[in-house]
Amino acid sequence: MISAFKINKWAGITLAVIGFSAQAAPAPQHIDVKQYKKVEDVVVPLPNEVFAALNKLGPVNWKEFVRTEKGVNFSERPRTALLLGNVIADGFIAVQAQDAPAVKEIGQRVLSLAKGIGVGASITPHAKAITEAADKRKWDSVRQELDRTQSSVQGAMNELQDQKLSQLVSLGGWLRGTQILTAVVSKHFTQEGAELLHQPDLLRYFGDRLNSMPEYSVPVVESIKRSLVEVRPLIETGNRPISPDAVRKINEITTRLDGEIVTRQ
Amino acid sequence: MNPHRQVIFILVVMPLILGATAIASVDDAQSFALQAAEPYVREGFQVREDYWGGDLAAGEKKAVRQQLFKGNEYWFWLGTEVRRAKVSVHIYDKEGKLIEQPDSWQKGSYAAAHVVPTSTDSYFIIVAIEESPEERTHWALVYGFR
């Protein structure tokens, strides 16, 4: 999220001149999507995107999902990367719950993990901004800083040519988000809630990425690989809706993985 | 302009202008995309920090595949710093059907596409440089949701 844009004088002037009344030029009604080169295999959403959709289906007691345990630090970089994504997702949950103390603790935890993996410098200002915004109960600003934190962490990893670690950060966040999504939908099952799990391309993407990182073959990564294979048939249901049993099963799987990500084994 | 000022202009100002053009980057394109997004932020859209970009020749297109969630509403904004370029962005579902809202727009170096997904799935965001005076034109795509 952004509140302070990178100001470009020419952009501002041009926009002022053209206004926003322009109409879309005619676009073909149908295309063959396979013919296009892709910039990215698939864009991984942040946890707050699915939380936003979940919020529209009815009230969610976000407080019951807030977690602030300090947890352990790992020496293995892939484990730290997964945990970083997981803890940033916890930050988004704490924002949903409007729990300022939890947000502040999570901000410090993210900073500590980022330092452990050598990218702390990139997020120190964000951790400070998270604390300040939480103190003022400016939830949009906290959300924005969490987004920036993840972006900065991944940007720093990419600069270090460690794109695989960056992908593990996304995966850690996605798993925690999916765990919460399935927990909420399991409690008050609706077809609309279950449909939010329909993410087969993301699942395939993560599976492919994990298969391409044999150097990160730590037990938790192997466990996630196997679990993604388990989850696939539960969400790839063709025209049939995703069942309550499938949602429960995915919750069990993601809860088990969450335990493996956050605890030393 | 007197001759003395002309010399200063040629020796000092022109190289700065040319240099600035030469070092234009995807980051510059991003600032244009964010400018297009700004009015929507005031309407409650959360704009994601990440962006996607690159450079394309005139007439070239690229796809960004993205997971969207039913219940959310999305805007995608495309921008380039090349002022006489024309860009476009459109959204298709997996079957290649155009699914954007009619208030999507395209004007010069900015374009935006609006989508309210009817199902949770991955979608294709097609970006194009329709026209450009440059051989390669930077572009950047940002998106927001509410």
Coordinates of C-alpha atoms in Angstrom, one line a residue:
Chain A
M1 CA 0.0 0.0 0.0
I2 CA 1.2 3.5 -0.6
S3 CA 0.4 6.9 0.9
A4 CA 3.5 8.9 -0.2
F5 CA 4.1 8.4 -3.8
K6 CA 7.4 8.9 -5.6
I7 CA 6.5 12.2 -7.0
N8 CA 7.3 12.7 -10.7
K9 CA 6.6 16.2 -11.8
W10 CA 6.0 15.3 -15.4
A11 CA 3.6 12.5 -14.4
G12 CA 1.6 14.9 -12.3
I13 CA 1.4 17.4 -15.1
T14 CA 0.5 14.9 -17.7
L15 CA -2.2 13.4 -15.6
A16 CA -3.7 16.7 -14.8
V17 CA -3.9 17.4 -18.5
I18 CA -5.4 14.1 -19.6
G19 CA -7.7 13.8 -16.6
F20 CA -9.3 10.5 -15.8
S21 CA -12.2 10.6 -18.3
A22 CA -10.4 8.7 -20.9
Q23 CA -12.2 5.6 -22.3
A24 CA -10.6 2.2 -22.8
A25 CA -9.5 1.6 -26.4
P26 CA -11.3 -1.5 -27.8
A27 CA -9.5 -4.7 -26.8
P28 CA -10.1 -8.1 -28.3
Q29 CA -12.9 -9.9 -26.5
H30 CA -11.0 -13.2 -26.7
I31 CA -7.3 -14.0 -26.9
D32 CA -5.1 -17.1 -26.7
V33 CA -3.4 -16.4 -23.4
K34 CA -0.8 -19.1 -24.1
Q35 CA 0.8 -17.0 -26.8
Y36 CA 2.1 -14.3 -24.4
K37 CA 5.4 -14.3 -22.8
K38 CA 5.0 -14.0 -19.0
V39 CA 6.8 -11.6 -16.8
E40 CA 6.3 -13.7 -13.8
D41 CA 5.0 -17.3 -13.5
V42 CA 2.3 -16.2 -11.1
V43 CA 2.1 -13.2 -8.7
V44 CA 1.8 -14.4 -5.1
P45 CA -0.8 -12.4 -3.2
L46 CA 0.0 -10.9 0.2
P47 CA -2.0 -12.5 3.1
N48 CA -4.0 -9.3 3.5
E49 CA -5.6 -9.8 0.1
V50 CA -7.2 -13.0 1.1
F51 CA -8.1 -11.5 4.5
A52 CA -9.8 -8.6 2.8
A53 CA -12.0 -11.0 0.8
L54 CA -12.6 -13.1 3.9
N55 CA -13.8 -10.0 5.8
K56 CA -16.5 -9.4 3.2
L57 CA -18.1 -12.8 3.9
G58 CA -18.9 -12.0 7.5
P59 CA -17.4 -11.0 10.8
V60 CA -14.1 -12.7 11.7
N61 CA -12.8 -12.8 15.3
W62 CA -9.2 -12.0 14.2
K63 CA -8.1 -11.7 17.9
E64 CA -8.2 -15.5 18.3
F65 CA -5.6 -15.8 15.5
V66 CA -3.1 -13.3 16.9
R67 CA 0.2 -14.8 17.8
T68 CA 3.2 -13.1 19.3
E69 CA 5.4 -15.8 20.8
K70 CA 9.0 -14.9 20.2
G71 CA 9.8 -18.4 19.0
V72 CA 13.3 -19.6 18.0
N73 CA 15.8 -18.4 15.5
F74 CA 17.3 -20.8 13.1
S75 CA 20.8 -21.0 11.6
E76 CA 19.5 -22.5 8.3
R77 CA 18.6 -19.7 5.9
P78 CA 15.7 -21.4 4.2
R79 CA 14.0 -22.0 7.6
T80 CA 14.5 -18.3 8.5
A81 CA 13.1 -17.2 5.2
L82 CA 10.0 -19.4 5.7
L83 CA 9.6 -18.1 9.2
L84 CA 10.0 -14.5 8.1
G85 CA 7.1 -14.8 5.7
N86 CA 5.1 -16.5 8.4
V87 CA 5.7 -13.8 10.9
I88 CA 4.9 -11.0 8.5
A89 CA 1.6 -12.8 7.8
D90 CA 1.1 -12.7 11.6
G91 CA 1.6 -9.0 11.4
F92 CA -1.3 -8.7 8.9
I93 CA -3.4 -10.8 11.3
A94 CA -2.6 -8.5 14.2
V95 CA -3.6 -5.5 12.1
Q96 CA -6.9 -7.1 11.3
A97 CA -7.3 -7.6 15.1
Q98 CA -6.2 -4.0 15.7
D99 CA -3.8 -5.3 18.4
A100 CA -1.2 -2.7 18.8
P101 CA 1.1 -4.5 21.3
A102 CA 1.1 -7.6 19.1
V103 CA 1.9 -5.5 16.0
K104 CA 4.9 -3.9 17.8
E105 CA 6.2 -7.3 19.0
I106 CA 5.9 -8.8 15.5
G107 CA 7.7 -5.8 14.0
Q108 CA 10.7 -6.4 16.3
R109 CA 10.5 -10.1 15.6
V110 CA 10.7 -9.5 11.9
L111 CA 13.7 -7.2 12.4
S112 CA 15.5 -9.8 14.4
L113 CA 14.9 -12.5 11.8
A114 CA 15.9 -10.2 9.0
K115 CA 19.1 -9.4 10.8
G116 CA 19.8 -13.1 11.2
I117 CA 19.6 -13.6 7.5
G118 CA 21.7 -10.6 6.6
V119 CA 19.0 -8.2 5.3
G120 CA 18.2 -6.4 8.5
A121 CA 19.4 -3.0 7.3
S122 CA 16.8 -3.0 4.6
I123 CA 13.9 -3.1 7.0
T124 CA 15.1 -1.2 10.1
P125 CA 13.2 1.9 9.0
H126 CA 10.0 -0.1 8.4
A127 CA 10.2 -1.8 11.8
K128 CA 10.4 1.7 13.4
A129 CA 7.5 2.9 11.3
I130 CA 5.4 -0.1 12.2
T131 CA 6.0 0.7 15.9
E132 CA 5.1 4.4 15.5
A133 CA 2.0 3.6 13.4
A134 CA 0.8 1.0 15.9
D135 CA 1.2 3.4 18.7
K136 CA -1.0 5.9 16.9
R137 CA -3.5 3.1 15.8
K138 CA -3.0 4.0 12.2
W139 CA -3.8 0.6 10.8
D140 CA -3.6 1.5 7.1
S141 CA 0.0 2.7 7.8
V142 CA 0.9 -0.4 9.6
R143 CA -0.4 -2.5 6.8
Q144 CA 1.5 -0.4 4.3
E145 CA 4.7 -0.8 6.3
L146 CA 4.3 -4.6 6.6
D147 CA 3.9 -4.7 2.8
R148 CA 7.0 -2.6 2.5
T149 CA 8.8 -4.8 4.9
Q150 CA 8.2 -7.9 2.8
S151 CA 9.0 -6.1 -0.4
S152 CA 12.3 -4.8 1.1
V153 CA 13.3 -8.1 2.5
Q154 CA 12.6 -9.8 -0.8
G155 CA 14.3 -7.0 -2.7
A156 CA 17.4 -7.3 -0.6
M157 CA 17.5 -11.1 -1.1
N158 CA 17.1 -10.6 -4.8
E159 CA 20.0 -8.2 -4.8
L160 CA 22.1 -10.8 -3.1
Q161 CA 21.0 -13.2 -6.0
D162 CA 19.1 -15.2 -3.5
Q163 CA 15.7 -15.3 -5.3
K164 CA 15.0 -18.7 -3.9
L165 CA 15.1 -17.4 -0.3
S166 CA 12.8 -14.6 -1.5
Q167 CA 10.3 -17.2 -2.8
L168 CA 10.5 -19.0 0.5
V169 CA 9.4 -15.8 2.2
S170 CA 6.3 -15.7 0.0
L171 CA 5.6 -19.3 0.6
G172 CA 5.9 -18.9 4.4
G173 CA 3.3 -16.0 4.2
W174 CA 1.0 -18.0 1.9
L175 CA 1.0 -21.0 4.1
R176 CA 0.1 -19.0 7.2
G177 CA -2.5 -17.1 5.3
T178 CA -4.0 -20.4 4.1
Q179 CA -4.0 -21.8 7.6
I180 CA -6.0 -18.9 8.9
L181 CA -8.3 -18.9 5.8
T182 CA -9.1 -22.5 6.3
A183 CA -9.6 -22.1 10.1
V184 CA -12.1 -19.3 9.6
V185 CA -14.0 -21.1 6.8
S186 CA -14.0 -24.4 8.8
K187 CA -15.7 -22.7 11.7
H188 CA -18.5 -21.2 9.6
F189 CA -18.5 -23.0 6.3
T190 CA -19.7 -21.2 3.3
Q191 CA -19.2 -22.1 -0.4
E192 CA -18.0 -18.6 -1.0
G193 CA -15.4 -18.9 1.8
A194 CA -14.2 -22.3 0.5
E195 CA -13.9 -20.9 -3.0
L196 CA -11.1 -18.5 -1.8
L197 CA -8.9 -21.6 -1.7
H198 CA -9.2 -22.1 -5.4
Q199 CA -5.6 -21.3 -6.1
P200 CA -4.3 -24.2 -8.3
D201 CA -1.7 -22.1 -10.2
L202 CA -0.2 -20.8 -7.0
L203 CA 0.1 -24.3 -5.7
R204 CA 1.8 -25.5 -8.9
Y205 CA 4.1 -22.5 -8.8
F206 CA 5.2 -23.2 -5.2
G207 CA 5.7 -26.9 -6.0
D208 CA 7.9 -26.0 -9.0
R209 CA 9.9 -23.5 -7.1
L210 CA 10.6 -26.0 -4.3
N211 CA 11.6 -28.6 -6.8
S212 CA 14.1 -26.2 -8.2
M213 CA 15.9 -25.7 -4.9
P214 CA 17.6 -28.9 -4.0
E215 CA 20.3 -27.0 -2.1
Y216 CA 17.6 -26.0 0.4
S217 CA 16.5 -29.6 1.1
V218 CA 15.9 -29.2 4.9
P219 CA 13.2 -31.4 6.5
V220 CA 10.6 -28.6 6.6
V221 CA 11.0 -27.8 2.9
E222 CA 10.7 -31.5 2.1
S223 CA 7.6 -31.7 4.3
I224 CA 6.0 -28.7 2.5
K225 CA 6.7 -30.3 -0.9
R226 CA 4.9 -33.5 0.1
S227 CA 2.0 -31.5 1.6
L228 CA 1.5 -29.4 -1.5
V229 CA 1.0 -32.6 -3.4
E230 CA -1.6 -33.6 -0.8
V231 CA -3.4 -30.3 -1.1
R232 CA -3.6 -30.2 -4.8
P233 CA -6.5 -32.6 -5.4
L234 CA -8.4 -31.0 -2.5
I235 CA -8.6 -27.6 -4.4
E236 CA -8.5 -28.8 -8.0
T237 CA -12.0 -30.0 -8.1
G238 CA -13.0 -29.0 -11.6
N239 CA -16.6 -27.7 -11.6
R240 CA -17.3 -29.2 -8.2
P241 CA -17.2 -26.9 -5.2
I242 CA -14.5 -27.3 -2.5
S243 CA -16.1 -29.4 0.3
P244 CA -16.1 -28.7 4.0
D245 CA -14.0 -31.9 4.5
A246 CA -11.4 -30.6 2.0
V247 CA -11.2 -27.2 3.9
R248 CA -10.7 -29.1 7.2
K249 CA -8.1 -31.3 5.7
I250 CA -6.1 -28.3 4.3
N251 CA -6.3 -26.7 7.7
E252 CA -4.8 -29.8 9.3
I253 CA -2.0 -29.8 6.8
T254 CA -1.2 -26.1 7.0
T255 CA -1.4 -26.2 10.8
R256 CA 1.1 -29.1 10.9
L257 CA 3.4 -27.2 8.5
D258 CA 3.0 -24.0 10.6
G259 CA 4.3 -26.0 13.6
E260 CA 7.2 -27.2 11.6
I261 CA 8.0 -23.7 10.4
V262 CA 7.9 -22.0 13.8
T263 CA 9.5 -24.6 16.1
R264 CA 12.9 -26.3 16.2
Q265 CA 12.7 -29.9 15.3
Chain B
M1 CA 19.1 33.4 -26.1
N2 CA 22.4 35.2 -26.3
P3 CA 25.5 33.3 -27.6
H4 CA 27.0 33.0 -24.1
R5 CA 23.8 31.4 -22.8
Q6 CA 23.6 29.2 -25.8
V7 CA 27.1 27.8 -25.1
I8 CA 26.2 27.2 -21.4
F9 CA 23.0 25.5 -22.5
I10 CA 24.8 23.2 -25.0
L11 CA 27.7 22.4 -22.7
V12 CA 25.8 22.1 -19.4
V13 CA 22.1 21.7 -19.7
M14 CA 21.8 19.5 -22.8
P15 CA 24.1 16.8 -21.4
L16 CA 22.1 16.8 -18.2
I17 CA 18.9 16.3 -20.2
L18 CA 20.3 13.6 -22.4
G19 CA 21.9 11.9 -19.4
A20 CA 18.6 11.9 -17.5
T21 CA 16.9 10.4 -20.5
A22 CA 19.6 7.7 -20.8
I23 CA 19.3 6.7 -17.2
A24 CA 15.5 6.5 -17.2
S25 CA 14.5 3.2 -15.8
V26 CA 11.6 0.9 -14.8
D27 CA 11.6 2.8 -11.5
D28 CA 10.6 6.0 -13.4
A29 CA 7.9 4.1 -15.2
Q30 CA 6.7 2.9 -11.7
S31 CA 6.4 6.5 -10.5
F32 CA 4.0 7.1 -13.5
A33 CA 2.0 4.0 -12.7
L34 CA 1.7 5.2 -9.1
Q35 CA 0.6 8.6 -10.2
A36 CA -2.3 6.9 -12.1
A37 CA -3.1 5.0 -8.9
E38 CA -3.2 8.0 -6.6
P39 CA -6.9 9.0 -7.0
Y40 CA -7.9 5.4 -6.2
V41 CA -6.0 5.3 -3.0
R42 CA -8.3 8.1 -1.8
E43 CA -11.2 5.7 -2.6
G44 CA -9.9 3.1 -0.3
F45 CA -7.7 0.9 -2.6
Q46 CA -4.7 -0.6 -1.0
V47 CA -1.9 -0.4 -3.5
R48 CA 0.7 -3.1 -3.2
E49 CA 4.3 -2.0 -2.7
D50 CA 5.7 -4.5 -5.3
Y51 CA 5.5 -3.8 -9.0
W52 CA 6.2 -5.6 -12.2
G53 CA 8.0 -4.1 -15.2
G54 CA 10.5 -4.2 -18.0
D55 CA 10.9 -2.8 -21.4
L56 CA 9.1 -3.6 -24.7
A57 CA 9.3 -2.5 -28.3
A58 CA 6.2 -0.8 -29.8
G59 CA 3.6 -3.4 -30.7
E60 CA 5.0 -5.9 -28.1
K61 CA 2.8 -7.4 -25.3
K62 CA 3.5 -9.3 -22.2
A63 CA 1.4 -11.2 -19.6
V64 CA 1.4 -11.1 -15.9
R65 CA -0.5 -14.0 -14.3
Q66 CA -2.1 -13.2 -11.1
Q67 CA -4.2 -14.9 -8.4
L68 CA -7.4 -12.8 -7.7
F69 CA -10.0 -13.4 -5.1
K70 CA -13.7 -13.2 -5.6
G71 CA -15.1 -10.5 -3.2
N72 CA -12.2 -8.1 -3.8
E73 CA -12.2 -5.4 -6.4
Y74 CA -9.0 -4.7 -8.3
W75 CA -7.4 -1.9 -10.3
F76 CA -4.3 -2.4 -12.4
W77 CA -2.3 0.7 -13.4
L78 CA 0.3 0.8 -16.1
G79 CA 2.7 3.6 -16.8
T80 CA 5.7 4.6 -18.7
E81 CA 8.0 7.6 -18.5
V82 CA 8.1 8.0 -22.3
R83 CA 5.7 10.8 -22.7
R84 CA 4.7 10.3 -26.3
A85 CA 4.2 6.5 -25.9
K86 CA 0.8 4.9 -25.8
V87 CA 0.3 1.9 -23.5
S88 CA -2.6 -0.4 -22.7
V89 CA -3.5 -2.9 -20.0
H90 CA -6.3 -5.4 -20.2
I91 CA -7.5 -8.3 -18.1
Y92 CA -8.5 -11.8 -19.3
D93 CA -9.6 -14.9 -17.5
K94 CA -7.9 -18.3 -18.0
E95 CA -10.0 -19.0 -21.1
G96 CA -8.8 -15.8 -22.7
K97 CA -12.1 -13.9 -22.2
L98 CA -11.9 -10.2 -21.6
I99 CA -13.4 -9.6 -18.2
E100 CA -12.5 -6.0 -17.3
Q101 CA -15.1 -3.4 -16.3
P102 CA -16.2 -0.7 -18.8
D103 CA -14.6 2.1 -16.7
S104 CA -11.1 0.8 -17.5
W105 CA -9.2 3.4 -19.4
Q106 CA -6.2 4.1 -21.6
K107 CA -4.7 7.5 -22.4
G108 CA -1.2 8.0 -23.7
S109 CA 1.5 6.9 -21.3
Y110 CA -1.0 5.7 -18.7
A111 CA -3.6 2.9 -18.7
A112 CA -5.8 1.2 -16.1
A113 CA -8.0 -1.8 -16.0
H114 CA -10.7 -2.5 -13.4
V115 CA -11.8 -6.0 -12.5
V116 CA -14.4 -7.4 -10.1
P117 CA -13.6 -11.2 -10.3
T118 CA -16.6 -13.5 -10.5
S119 CA -14.5 -16.4 -9.3
T120 CA -11.3 -17.0 -7.3
D121 CA -8.7 -18.0 -9.8
S122 CA -5.7 -16.8 -11.7
Y123 CA -6.1 -14.2 -14.4
F124 CA -3.9 -12.7 -17.1
I125 CA -3.0 -9.1 -17.1
I126 CA -1.9 -8.2 -20.7
V127 CA 0.4 -5.1 -20.9
A128 CA 1.3 -3.6 -24.3
I129 CA 3.3 -0.7 -25.7
E130 CA 0.9 0.3 -28.5
E131 CA 3.1 3.1 -29.9
S132 CA 6.4 4.7 -28.8
P133 CA 9.0 7.0 -30.3
E134 CA 11.7 4.9 -28.4
E135 CA 13.1 1.6 -29.6
R136 CA 12.5 0.1 -26.2
T137 CA 10.0 1.5 -23.7
H138 CA 10.0 1.0 -20.0
W139 CA 6.7 0.0 -18.4
A140 CA 5.6 -0.7 -14.9
L141 CA 2.5 -2.3 -13.5
V142 CA 1.1 -1.7 -10.1
Y143 CA -2.2 -2.9 -8.6
G144 CA -4.5 -2.2 -5.8
F145 CA -7.5 -3.9 -4.2
R146 CA -10.3 -3.2 -1.7

